[in-house]
Amino acid sequence: MNKINIGIIGAAGYTGGELLRILINHPNASVAFAHSKSQAGKPVYTTHTDLLGDTDLVFSGDDIQGLLNQEGLNVIFLCSGHGESQKFLTEYTLPAELKIIDLSTDFRDESNGFVYGLPELQKEKISTAKKIANPGCFATSIELAILPLANAGIIKNDIHVSAVTGSTGAGQSLSATTHFTWRNNNMSIYKAFTHQHLTEIKMSLGKLQDGFDKAVNFIPYRGDYTRGIMANVYTEYEGSLEEAKALYKSFYESHPFTHVSDAPIDLKQVVNTNKCIIHLEKHDDQLLITSAIDNLTKGASGQATQNMNLIFGLPEDAGLRLKAPAF
C-alpha cells in the first residue's frame, strides 16, 4: 500500500519525540510535518538528539492551516498539552477525510465523535473510527490489569491500586517535582484517590461489566527513574489462581502486545516496547494483578501508532516490534 502521510502537532515534547522515533522507522509511514511553536525552524534532531542521522525533518511553526490542507495528508497526531486539542479543533478547519489521533485527555469521554483507543477493549470500533482519543498511561496499565475480570462480570468488590510511574509521565516542562535533585533517590504520592485517569478507567470497566459501580481506590507514586509504570491491583476473587490465569490468557489471546507471565515481572521487560506484561497471584480471597508498561510507548505514542495501524488496515504490530533494554 502507499505510505500513510502523517502530521504531528506538538512534536517537540516527549510523546511527539517518541512518535517520531517510531514513525520514521515504520515501514508504512511517512512524516509530512512535525509542528512545534517553540522549536519552529530548527532541525528535529536538535531537540530529540537521539534522532541525529535518522531524519532531516525541520520543525514547522507558521501556517498550520496550510499544513493541514496539503494534498495527501492522511492523519494527524495531537501531542500538545491537555486542553490544547479542544482549542486546536476549534481554531482550525480539518479536511473531511483527515483522521485524528489525540494523545491528550480532552476527548477520552468519547465526546465530539471520538472513540476511546484501547485496542484490547474495542479493536473493531477503532478500526472504523475517524477520531481516536488515546488512553492515559496510568489508565492503560490499570485497565489492562482489570478488563478480563470485568468482561467476565465478576468484579463484586472495590478495586485497590498502587502504581508508580517514571518522571517522563509528568511531561517535558520542568516543575518542582521533576528536577533531578528532587526526584533522584526519592519517592512520593500524588493525587491520591483523585487522579484524572479514574474517570476513563471506570468508563472502560462499565463497557464490559453492566452496572459497574465499585470504587477504584488508586494511589499513584512518582518513581525515581525515567520511564515505565508498574501497577499493583487487587480485588476479591472467588476462583483459583489457575482459573484466573486461564481467564486472562483467553481474554488477551488475540491481542499481540498484552501477555500473561507465569513468573514475577519487572519494568525492564517492557521499557521501550509497546507491551503490557501481567502477572497474577492469589492471596487468600484476593487476586493480585501486577501490570507493567512503558508510559511513553504502550501508555502513549506506541499505542497511538497501534491505533493508526488499526485505522488503516495494517498489521497491528507494524513498526512496533521494539526491543526492551532487559539489562
mmCIF file with all atom_site columns, N, CA, C and O in Angstrom, residues 273-317:
data_model
loop_
_atom_site.group_PDB
_atom_site.id
_atom_site.type_symbol
_atom_site.label_atom_id
_atom_site.label_alt_id
_atom_site.label_comp_id
_atom_site.label_asym_id
_atom_site.label_entity_id
_atom_site.label_seq_id
_atom_site.pdbx_PDB_ins_code
_atom_site.Cartn_x
_atom_site.Cartn_y
_atom_site.Cartn_z
_atom_site.occupancy
_atom_site.B_iso_or_equiv
_atom_site.pdbx_formal_charge
_atom_site.auth_seq_id
_atom_site.auth_comp_id
_atom_site.auth_asym_id
_atom_site.auth_atom_id
_atom_site.pdbx_PDB_model_num
ATOM 1   N N  . THR A 1 273 ? 9.125   -0.659  24.711 1.00 0.00 ? 273 THR A N  1
ATOM 2   C CA . THR A 1 273 ? 8.288   -1.545  23.906 1.00 0.00 ? 273 THR A CA 1
ATOM 3   C C  . THR A 1 273 ? 6.835   -1.107  23.998 1.00 0.00 ? 273 THR A C  1
ATOM 4   O O  . THR A 1 273 ? 6.480   -0.257  24.814 1.00 0.00 ? 273 THR A O  1
ATOM 5   N N  . ASN A 1 274 ? 6.003   -1.720  23.165 1.00 0.00 ? 274 ASN A N  1
ATOM 6   C CA . ASN A 1 274 ? 4.558   -1.479  23.227 1.00 0.00 ? 274 ASN A CA 1
ATOM 7   C C  . ASN A 1 274 ? 3.837   -2.582  23.995 1.00 0.00 ? 274 ASN A C  1
ATOM 8   O O  . ASN A 1 274 ? 2.633   -2.740  23.888 1.00 0.00 ? 274 ASN A O  1
ATOM 9   N N  . LYS A 1 275 ? 4.568   -3.330  24.789 1.00 0.00 ? 275 LYS A N  1
ATOM 10  C CA . LYS A 1 275 ? 3.997   -4.451  25.531 1.00 0.00 ? 275 LYS A CA 1
ATOM 11  C C  . LYS A 1 275 ? 3.347   -4.013  26.839 1.00 0.00 ? 275 LYS A C  1
ATOM 12  O O  . LYS A 1 275 ? 3.738   -3.028  27.456 1.00 0.00 ? 275 LYS A O  1
ATOM 13  N N  . CYS A 1 276 ? 2.375   -4.796  27.245 1.00 0.00 ? 276 CYS A N  1
ATOM 14  C CA . CYS A 1 276 ? 1.928   -4.826  28.636 1.00 0.00 ? 276 CYS A CA 1
ATOM 15  C C  . CYS A 1 276 ? 2.122   -6.256  29.108 1.00 0.00 ? 276 CYS A C  1
ATOM 16  O O  . CYS A 1 276 ? 1.643   -7.202  28.463 1.00 0.00 ? 276 CYS A O  1
ATOM 17  N N  . ILE A 1 277 ? 2.839   -6.427  30.194 1.00 0.00 ? 277 ILE A N  1
ATOM 18  C CA . ILE A 1 277 ? 3.036   -7.766  30.762 1.00 0.00 ? 277 ILE A CA 1
ATOM 19  C C  . ILE A 1 277 ? 2.343   -7.818  32.114 1.00 0.00 ? 277 ILE A C  1
ATOM 20  O O  . ILE A 1 277 ? 2.465   -6.905  32.936 1.00 0.00 ? 277 ILE A O  1
ATOM 21  N N  . ILE A 1 278 ? 1.612   -8.910  32.326 1.00 0.00 ? 278 ILE A N  1
ATOM 22  C CA . ILE A 1 278 ? 0.764   -9.074  33.511 1.00 0.00 ? 278 ILE A CA 1
ATOM 23  C C  . ILE A 1 278 ? 1.184   -10.322 34.275 1.00 0.00 ? 278 ILE A C  1
ATOM 24  O O  . ILE A 1 278 ? 1.501   -11.361 33.676 1.00 0.00 ? 278 ILE A O  1
ATOM 25  N N  . HIS A 1 279 ? 1.181   -10.218 35.590 1.00 0.00 ? 279 HIS A N  1
ATOM 26  C CA . HIS A 1 279 ? 1.461   -11.364 36.464 1.00 0.00 ? 279 HIS A CA 1
ATOM 27  C C  . HIS A 1 279 ? 0.357   -11.456 37.511 1.00 0.00 ? 279 HIS A C  1
ATOM 28  O O  . HIS A 1 279 ? -0.106  -10.435 38.033 1.00 0.00 ? 279 HIS A O  1
ATOM 29  N N  . LEU A 1 280 ? -0.079  -12.667 37.801 1.00 0.00 ? 280 LEU A N  1
ATOM 30  C CA . LEU A 1 280 ? -1.173  -12.899 38.735 1.00 0.00 ? 280 LEU A CA 1
ATOM 31  C C  . LEU A 1 280 ? -0.705  -13.696 39.952 1.00 0.00 ? 280 LEU A C  1
ATOM 32  O O  . LEU A 1 280 ? 0.109   -14.624 39.833 1.00 0.00 ? 280 LEU A O  1
ATOM 33  N N  . GLU A 1 281 ? -1.242  -13.329 41.114 1.00 0.00 ? 281 GLU A N  1
ATOM 34  C CA . GLU A 1 281 ? -1.046  -14.108 42.337 1.00 0.00 ? 281 GLU A CA 1
ATOM 35  C C  . GLU A 1 281 ? -2.365  -14.153 43.090 1.00 0.00 ? 281 GLU A C  1
ATOM 36  O O  . GLU A 1 281 ? -3.168  -13.224 43.012 1.00 0.00 ? 281 GLU A O  1
ATOM 37  N N  . LYS A 1 282 ? -2.563  -15.213 43.858 1.00 0.00 ? 282 LYS A N  1
ATOM 38  C CA . LYS A 1 282 ? -3.769  -15.326 44.697 1.00 0.00 ? 282 LYS A CA 1
ATOM 39  C C  . LYS A 1 282 ? -3.330  -15.355 46.157 1.00 0.00 ? 282 LYS A C  1
ATOM 40  O O  . LYS A 1 282 ? -2.491  -16.177 46.552 1.00 0.00 ? 282 LYS A O  1
ATOM 41  N N  . HIS A 1 283 ? -3.889  -14.464 46.958 1.00 0.00 ? 283 HIS A N  1
ATOM 42  C CA . HIS A 1 283 ? -3.590  -14.387 48.383 1.00 0.00 ? 283 HIS A CA 1
ATOM 43  C C  . HIS A 1 283 ? -4.920  -14.422 49.135 1.00 0.00 ? 283 HIS A C  1
ATOM 44  O O  . HIS A 1 283 ? -5.684  -13.451 49.092 1.00 0.00 ? 283 HIS A O  1
ATOM 45  N N  . ASP A 1 284 ? -5.186  -15.551 49.783 1.00 0.00 ? 284 ASP A N  1
ATOM 46  C CA . ASP A 1 284 ? -6.481  -15.763 50.438 1.00 0.00 ? 284 ASP A CA 1
ATOM 47  C C  . ASP A 1 284 ? -7.595  -15.519 49.410 1.00 0.00 ? 284 ASP A C  1
ATOM 48  O O  . ASP A 1 284 ? -7.624  -16.162 48.383 1.00 0.00 ? 284 ASP A O  1
ATOM 49  N N  . ASP A 1 285 ? -8.483  -14.537 49.673 1.00 0.00 ? 285 ASP A N  1
ATOM 50  C CA . ASP A 1 285 ? -9.574  -14.314 48.719 1.00 0.00 ? 285 ASP A CA 1
ATOM 51  C C  . ASP A 1 285 ? -9.272  -13.157 47.760 1.00 0.00 ? 285 ASP A C  1
ATOM 52  O O  . ASP A 1 285 ? -10.155 -12.696 47.045 1.00 0.00 ? 285 ASP A O  1
ATOM 53  N N  . GLN A 1 286 ? -8.020  -12.682 47.749 1.00 0.00 ? 286 GLN A N  1
ATOM 54  C CA . GLN A 1 286 ? -7.644  -11.548 46.908 1.00 0.00 ? 286 GLN A CA 1
ATOM 55  C C  . GLN A 1 286 ? -6.816  -11.997 45.703 1.00 0.00 ? 286 GLN A C  1
ATOM 56  O O  . GLN A 1 286 ? -5.876  -12.789 45.840 1.00 0.00 ? 286 GLN A O  1
ATOM 57  N N  . LEU A 1 287 ? -7.180  -11.479 44.534 1.00 0.00 ? 287 LEU A N  1
ATOM 58  C CA . LEU A 1 287 ? -6.370  -11.674 43.337 1.00 0.00 ? 287 LEU A CA 1
ATOM 59  C C  . LEU A 1 287 ? -5.502  -10.433 43.154 1.00 0.00 ? 287 LEU A C  1
ATOM 60  O O  . LEU A 1 287 ? -6.009  -9.322  43.053 1.00 0.00 ? 287 LEU A O  1
ATOM 61  N N  . LEU A 1 288 ? -4.185  -10.638 43.137 1.00 0.00 ? 288 LEU A N  1
ATOM 62  C CA . LEU A 1 288 ? -3.239  -9.558  42.903 1.00 0.00 ? 288 LEU A CA 1
ATOM 63  C C  . LEU A 1 288 ? -2.793  -9.601  41.449 1.00 0.00 ? 288 LEU A C  1
ATOM 64  O O  . LEU A 1 288 ? -2.283  -10.617 40.977 1.00 0.00 ? 288 LEU A O  1
ATOM 65  N N  . ILE A 1 289 ? -3.009  -8.502  40.737 1.00 0.00 ? 289 ILE A N  1
ATOM 66  C CA . ILE A 1 289 ? -2.618  -8.399  39.337 1.00 0.00 ? 289 ILE A CA 1
ATOM 67  C C  . ILE A 1 289 ? -1.550  -7.322  39.220 1.00 0.00 ? 289 ILE A C  1
ATOM 68  O O  . ILE A 1 289 ? -1.780  -6.163  39.564 1.00 0.00 ? 289 ILE A O  1
ATOM 69  N N  . THR A 1 290 ? -0.362  -7.697  38.767 1.00 0.00 ? 290 THR A N  1
ATOM 70  C CA . THR A 1 290 ? 0.704   -6.742  38.511 1.00 0.00 ? 290 THR A CA 1
ATOM 71  C C  . THR A 1 290 ? 0.785   -6.497  37.012 1.00 0.00 ? 290 THR A C  1
ATOM 72  O O  . THR A 1 290 ? 0.829   -7.446  36.227 1.00 0.00 ? 290 THR A O  1
ATOM 73  N N  . SER A 1 291 ? 0.785   -5.231  36.635 1.00 0.00 ? 291 SER A N  1
ATOM 74  C CA . SER A 1 291 ? 0.783   -4.831  35.229 1.00 0.00 ? 291 SER A CA 1
ATOM 75  C C  . SER A 1 291 ? 1.941   -3.882  34.987 1.00 0.00 ? 291 SER A C  1
ATOM 76  O O  . SER A 1 291 ? 2.125   -2.933  35.752 1.00 0.00 ? 291 SER A O  1
ATOM 77  N N  . ALA A 1 292 ? 2.719   -4.118  33.928 1.00 0.00 ? 292 ALA A N  1
ATOM 78  C CA . ALA A 1 292 ? 3.851   -3.249  33.614 1.00 0.00 ? 292 ALA A CA 1
ATOM 79  C C  . ALA A 1 292 ? 3.780   -2.792  32.167 1.00 0.00 ? 292 ALA A C  1
ATOM 80  O O  . ALA A 1 292 ? 3.559   -3.599  31.260 1.00 0.00 ? 292 ALA A O  1
ATOM 81  N N  . ILE A 1 293 ? 3.948   -1.473  31.960 1.00 0.00 ? 293 ILE A N  1
ATOM 82  C CA . ILE A 1 293 ? 4.016   -0.909  30.620 1.00 0.00 ? 293 ILE A CA 1
ATOM 83  C C  . ILE A 1 293 ? 5.074   0.190   30.595 1.00 0.00 ? 293 ILE A C  1
ATOM 84  O O  . ILE A 1 293 ? 5.529   0.651   31.644 1.00 0.00 ? 293 ILE A O  1
ATOM 85  N N  . ASP A 1 294 ? 5.453   0.623   29.403 1.00 0.00 ? 294 ASP A N  1
ATOM 86  C CA . ASP A 1 294 ? 6.216   1.849   29.225 1.00 0.00 ? 294 ASP A CA 1
ATOM 87  C C  . ASP A 1 294 ? 5.217   2.980   29.043 1.00 0.00 ? 294 ASP A C  1
ATOM 88  O O  . ASP A 1 294 ? 4.379   2.944   28.138 1.00 0.00 ? 294 ASP A O  1
ATOM 89  N N  . ASN A 1 295 ? 5.302   4.012   29.879 1.00 0.00 ? 295 ASN A N  1
ATOM 90  C CA . ASN A 1 295 ? 4.308   5.092   29.818 1.00 0.00 ? 295 ASN A CA 1
ATOM 91  C C  . ASN A 1 295 ? 4.382   5.896   28.517 1.00 0.00 ? 295 ASN A C  1
ATOM 92  O O  . ASN A 1 295 ? 3.392   6.507   28.105 1.00 0.00 ? 295 ASN A O  1
ATOM 93  N N  . LEU A 1 296 ? 5.522   5.886   27.826 1.00 0.00 ? 296 LEU A N  1
ATOM 94  C CA . LEU A 1 296 ? 5.654   6.650   26.594 1.00 0.00 ? 296 LEU A CA 1
ATOM 95  C C  . LEU A 1 296 ? 5.316   5.833   25.342 1.00 0.00 ? 296 LEU A C  1
ATOM 96  O O  . LEU A 1 296 ? 5.055   6.425   24.284 1.00 0.00 ? 296 LEU A O  1
ATOM 97  N N  . THR A 1 297 ? 5.342   4.511   25.437 1.00 0.00 ? 297 THR A N  1
ATOM 98  C CA . THR A 1 297 ? 5.015   3.704   24.257 1.00 0.00 ? 297 THR A CA 1
ATOM 99  C C  . THR A 1 297 ? 3.613   3.124   24.415 1.00 0.00 ? 297 THR A C  1
ATOM 100 O O  . THR A 1 297 ? 2.654   3.684   23.900 1.00 0.00 ? 297 THR A O  1
ATOM 101 N N  . LYS A 1 298 ? 3.439   2.022   25.106 1.00 0.00 ? 298 LYS A N  1
ATOM 102 C CA . LYS A 1 298 ? 2.086   1.490   25.276 1.00 0.00 ? 298 LYS A CA 1
ATOM 103 C C  . LYS A 1 298 ? 1.178   2.489   25.987 1.00 0.00 ? 298 LYS A C  1
ATOM 104 O O  . LYS A 1 298 ? -0.034  2.525   25.746 1.00 0.00 ? 298 LYS A O  1
ATOM 105 N N  . GLY A 1 299 ? 1.756   3.348   26.833 1.00 0.00 ? 299 GLY A N  1
ATOM 106 C CA . GLY A 1 299 ? 0.970   4.350   27.529 1.00 0.00 ? 299 GLY A CA 1
ATOM 107 C C  . GLY A 1 299 ? 0.742   5.627   26.750 1.00 0.00 ? 299 GLY A C  1
ATOM 108 O O  . GLY A 1 299 ? 0.037   6.517   27.222 1.00 0.00 ? 299 GLY A O  1
ATOM 109 N N  . ALA A 1 300 ? 1.297   5.735   25.539 1.00 0.00 ? 300 ALA A N  1
ATOM 110 C CA . ALA A 1 300 ? 1.117   6.965   24.763 1.00 0.00 ? 300 ALA A CA 1
ATOM 111 C C  . ALA A 1 300 ? 1.389   6.726   23.278 1.00 0.00 ? 300 ALA A C  1
ATOM 112 O O  . ALA A 1 300 ? 0.520   6.264   22.539 1.00 0.00 ? 300 ALA A O  1
ATOM 113 N N  . SER A 1 301 ? 2.614   6.990   22.819 1.00 0.00 ? 301 SER A N  1
ATOM 114 C CA . SER A 1 301 ? 2.902   7.056   21.388 1.00 0.00 ? 301 SER A CA 1
ATOM 115 C C  . SER A 1 301 ? 2.884   5.699   20.702 1.00 0.00 ? 301 SER A C  1
ATOM 116 O O  . SER A 1 301 ? 2.513   5.607   19.521 1.00 0.00 ? 301 SER A O  1
ATOM 117 N N  . GLY A 1 302 ? 3.292   4.640   21.385 1.00 0.00 ? 302 GLY A N  1
ATOM 118 C CA . GLY A 1 302 ? 3.207   3.305   20.792 1.00 0.00 ? 302 GLY A CA 1
ATOM 119 C C  . GLY A 1 302 ? 1.763   2.887   20.588 1.00 0.00 ? 302 GLY A C  1
ATOM 120 O O  . GLY A 1 302 ? 1.403   2.354   19.525 1.00 0.00 ? 302 GLY A O  1
ATOM 121 N N  . GLN A 1 303 ? 0.937   3.118   21.586 1.00 0.00 ? 303 GLN A N  1
ATOM 122 C CA . GLN A 1 303 ? -0.483  2.785   21.463 1.00 0.00 ? 303 GLN A CA 1
ATOM 123 C C  . GLN A 1 303 ? -1.162  3.648   20.394 1.00 0.00 ? 303 GLN A C  1
ATOM 124 O O  . GLN A 1 303 ? -2.047  3.174   19.668 1.00 0.00 ? 303 GLN A O  1
ATOM 125 N N  . ALA A 1 304 ? -0.733  4.915   20.280 1.00 0.00 ? 304 ALA A N  1
ATOM 126 C CA . ALA A 1 304 ? -1.267  5.779   19.227 1.00 0.00 ? 304 ALA A CA 1
ATOM 127 C C  . ALA A 1 304 ? -0.919  5.222   17.854 1.00 0.00 ? 304 ALA A C  1
ATOM 128 O O  . ALA A 1 304 ? -1.743  5.242   16.924 1.00 0.00 ? 304 ALA A O  1
ATOM 129 N N  . THR A 1 305 ? 0.295   4.709   17.696 1.00 0.00 ? 305 THR A N  1
ATOM 130 C CA . THR A 1 305 ? 0.694   4.078   16.432 1.00 0.00 ? 305 THR A CA 1
ATOM 131 C C  . THR A 1 305 ? -0.088  2.791   16.210 1.00 0.00 ? 305 THR A C  1
ATOM 132 O O  . THR A 1 305 ? -0.508  2.484   15.077 1.00 0.00 ? 305 THR A O  1
ATOM 133 N N  . GLN A 1 306 ? -0.304  2.021   17.254 1.00 0.00 ? 306 GLN A N  1
ATOM 134 C CA . GLN A 1 306 ? -1.128  0.814   17.171 1.00 0.00 ? 306 GLN A CA 1
ATOM 135 C C  . GLN A 1 306 ? -2.522  1.161   16.666 1.00 0.00 ? 306 GLN A C  1
ATOM 136 O O  . GLN A 1 306 ? -3.084  0.463   15.803 1.00 0.00 ? 306 GLN A O  1
ATOM 137 N N  . ASN A 1 307 ? -3.087  2.253   17.164 1.00 0.00 ? 307 ASN A N  1
ATOM 138 C CA . ASN A 1 307 ? -4.398  2.707   16.703 1.00 0.00 ? 307 ASN A CA 1
ATOM 139 C C  . ASN A 1 307 ? -4.361  3.133   15.242 1.00 0.00 ? 307 ASN A C  1
ATOM 140 O O  . ASN A 1 307 ? -5.291  2.858   14.481 1.00 0.00 ? 307 ASN A O  1
ATOM 141 N N  . MET A 1 308 ? -3.296  3.824   14.840 1.00 0.00 ? 308 MET A N  1
ATOM 142 C CA . MET A 1 308 ? -3.141  4.190   13.434 1.00 0.00 ? 308 MET A CA 1
ATOM 143 C C  . MET A 1 308 ? -3.117  2.942   12.550 1.00 0.00 ? 308 MET A C  1
ATOM 144 O O  . MET A 1 308 ? -3.756  2.897   11.487 1.00 0.00 ? 308 MET A O  1
ATOM 145 N N  . ASN A 1 309 ? -2.385  1.936   12.973 1.00 0.00 ? 309 ASN A N  1
ATOM 146 C CA . ASN A 1 309 ? -2.321  0.693   12.204 1.00 0.00 ? 309 ASN A CA 1
ATOM 147 C C  . ASN A 1 309 ? -3.711  0.093   12.022 1.00 0.00 ? 309 ASN A C  1
ATOM 148 O O  . ASN A 1 309 ? -4.069  -0.362  10.919 1.00 0.00 ? 309 ASN A O  1
ATOM 149 N N  . LEU A 1 310 ? -4.501  0.086   13.081 1.00 0.00 ? 310 LEU A N  1
ATOM 150 C CA . LEU A 1 310 ? -5.852  -0.475  13.009 1.00 0.00 ? 310 LEU A CA 1
ATOM 151 C C  . LEU A 1 310 ? -6.733  0.343   12.065 1.00 0.00 ? 310 LEU A C  1
ATOM 152 O O  . LEU A 1 310 ? -7.478  -0.219  11.251 1.00 0.00 ? 310 LEU A O  1
ATOM 153 N N  . ILE A 1 311 ? -6.660  1.664   12.155 1.00 0.00 ? 311 ILE A N  1
ATOM 154 C CA . ILE A 1 311 ? -7.486  2.529   11.309 1.00 0.00 ? 311 ILE A CA 1
ATOM 155 C C  . ILE A 1 311 ? -7.210  2.292   9.831  1.00 0.00 ? 311 ILE A C  1
ATOM 156 O O  . ILE A 1 311 ? -8.126  2.257   9.003  1.00 0.00 ? 311 ILE A O  1
ATOM 157 N N  . PHE A 1 312 ? -5.937  2.102   9.494  1.00 0.00 ? 312 PHE A N  1
ATOM 158 C CA . PHE A 1 312 ? -5.560  1.990   8.084  1.00 0.00 ? 312 PHE A CA 1
ATOM 159 C C  . PHE A 1 312 ? -5.402  0.545   7.611  1.00 0.00 ? 312 PHE A C  1
ATOM 160 O O  . PHE A 1 312 ? -4.881  0.294   6.527  1.00 0.00 ? 312 PHE A O  1
ATOM 161 N N  . GLY A 1 313 ? -5.875  -0.405  8.408  1.00 0.00 ? 313 GLY A N  1
ATOM 162 C CA . GLY A 1 313 ? -5.905  -1.795  7.979  1.00 0.00 ? 313 GLY A CA 1
ATOM 163 C C  . GLY A 1 313 ? -4.550  -2.463  7.903  1.00 0.00 ? 313 GLY A C  1
ATOM 164 O O  . GLY A 1 313 ? -4.377  -3.463  7.188  1.00 0.00 ? 313 GLY A O  1
ATOM 165 N N  . LEU A 1 314 ? -3.575  -1.963  8.658  1.00 0.00 ? 314 LEU A N  1
ATOM 166 C CA . LEU A 1 314 ? -2.236  -2.552  8.690  1.00 0.00 ? 314 LEU A CA 1
ATOM 167 C C  . LEU A 1 314 ? -2.160  -3.630  9.773  1.00 0.00 ? 314 LEU A C  1
ATOM 168 O O  . LEU A 1 314 ? -3.009  -3.677  10.674 1.00 0.00 ? 314 LEU A O  1
ATOM 169 N N  . PRO A 1 315 ? -1.162  -4.488  9.712  1.00 0.00 ? 315 PRO A N  1
ATOM 170 C CA . PRO A 1 315 ? -0.932  -5.383  10.850 1.00 0.00 ? 315 PRO A CA 1
ATOM 171 C C  . PRO A 1 315 ? -0.790  -4.557  12.129 1.00 0.00 ? 315 PRO A C  1
ATOM 172 O O  . PRO A 1 315 ? -0.127  -3.510  12.137 1.00 0.00 ? 315 PRO A O  1
ATOM 173 N N  . GLU A 1 316 ? -1.409  -5.015  13.178 1.00 0.00 ? 316 GLU A N  1
ATOM 174 C CA . GLU A 1 316 ? -1.468  -4.230  14.414 1.00 0.00 ? 316 GLU A CA 1
ATOM 175 C C  . GLU A 1 316 ? -0.087  -3.902  14.968 1.00 0.00 ? 316 GLU A C  1
ATOM 176 O O  . GLU A 1 316 ? 0.122   -2.858  15.587 1.00 0.00 ? 316 GLU A O  1
ATOM 177 N N  . ASP A 1 317 ? 0.876   -4.788  14.703 1.00 0.00 ? 317 ASP A N  1
ATOM 178 C CA . ASP A 1 317 ? 2.209   -4.599  15.264 1.00 0.00 ? 317 ASP A CA 1
ATOM 179 C C  . ASP A 1 317 ? 3.182   -3.938  14.294 1.00 0.00 ? 317 ASP A C  1
ATOM 180 O O  . ASP A 1 317 ? 4.390   -3.880  14.564 1.00 0.00 ? 317 ASP A O  1
#
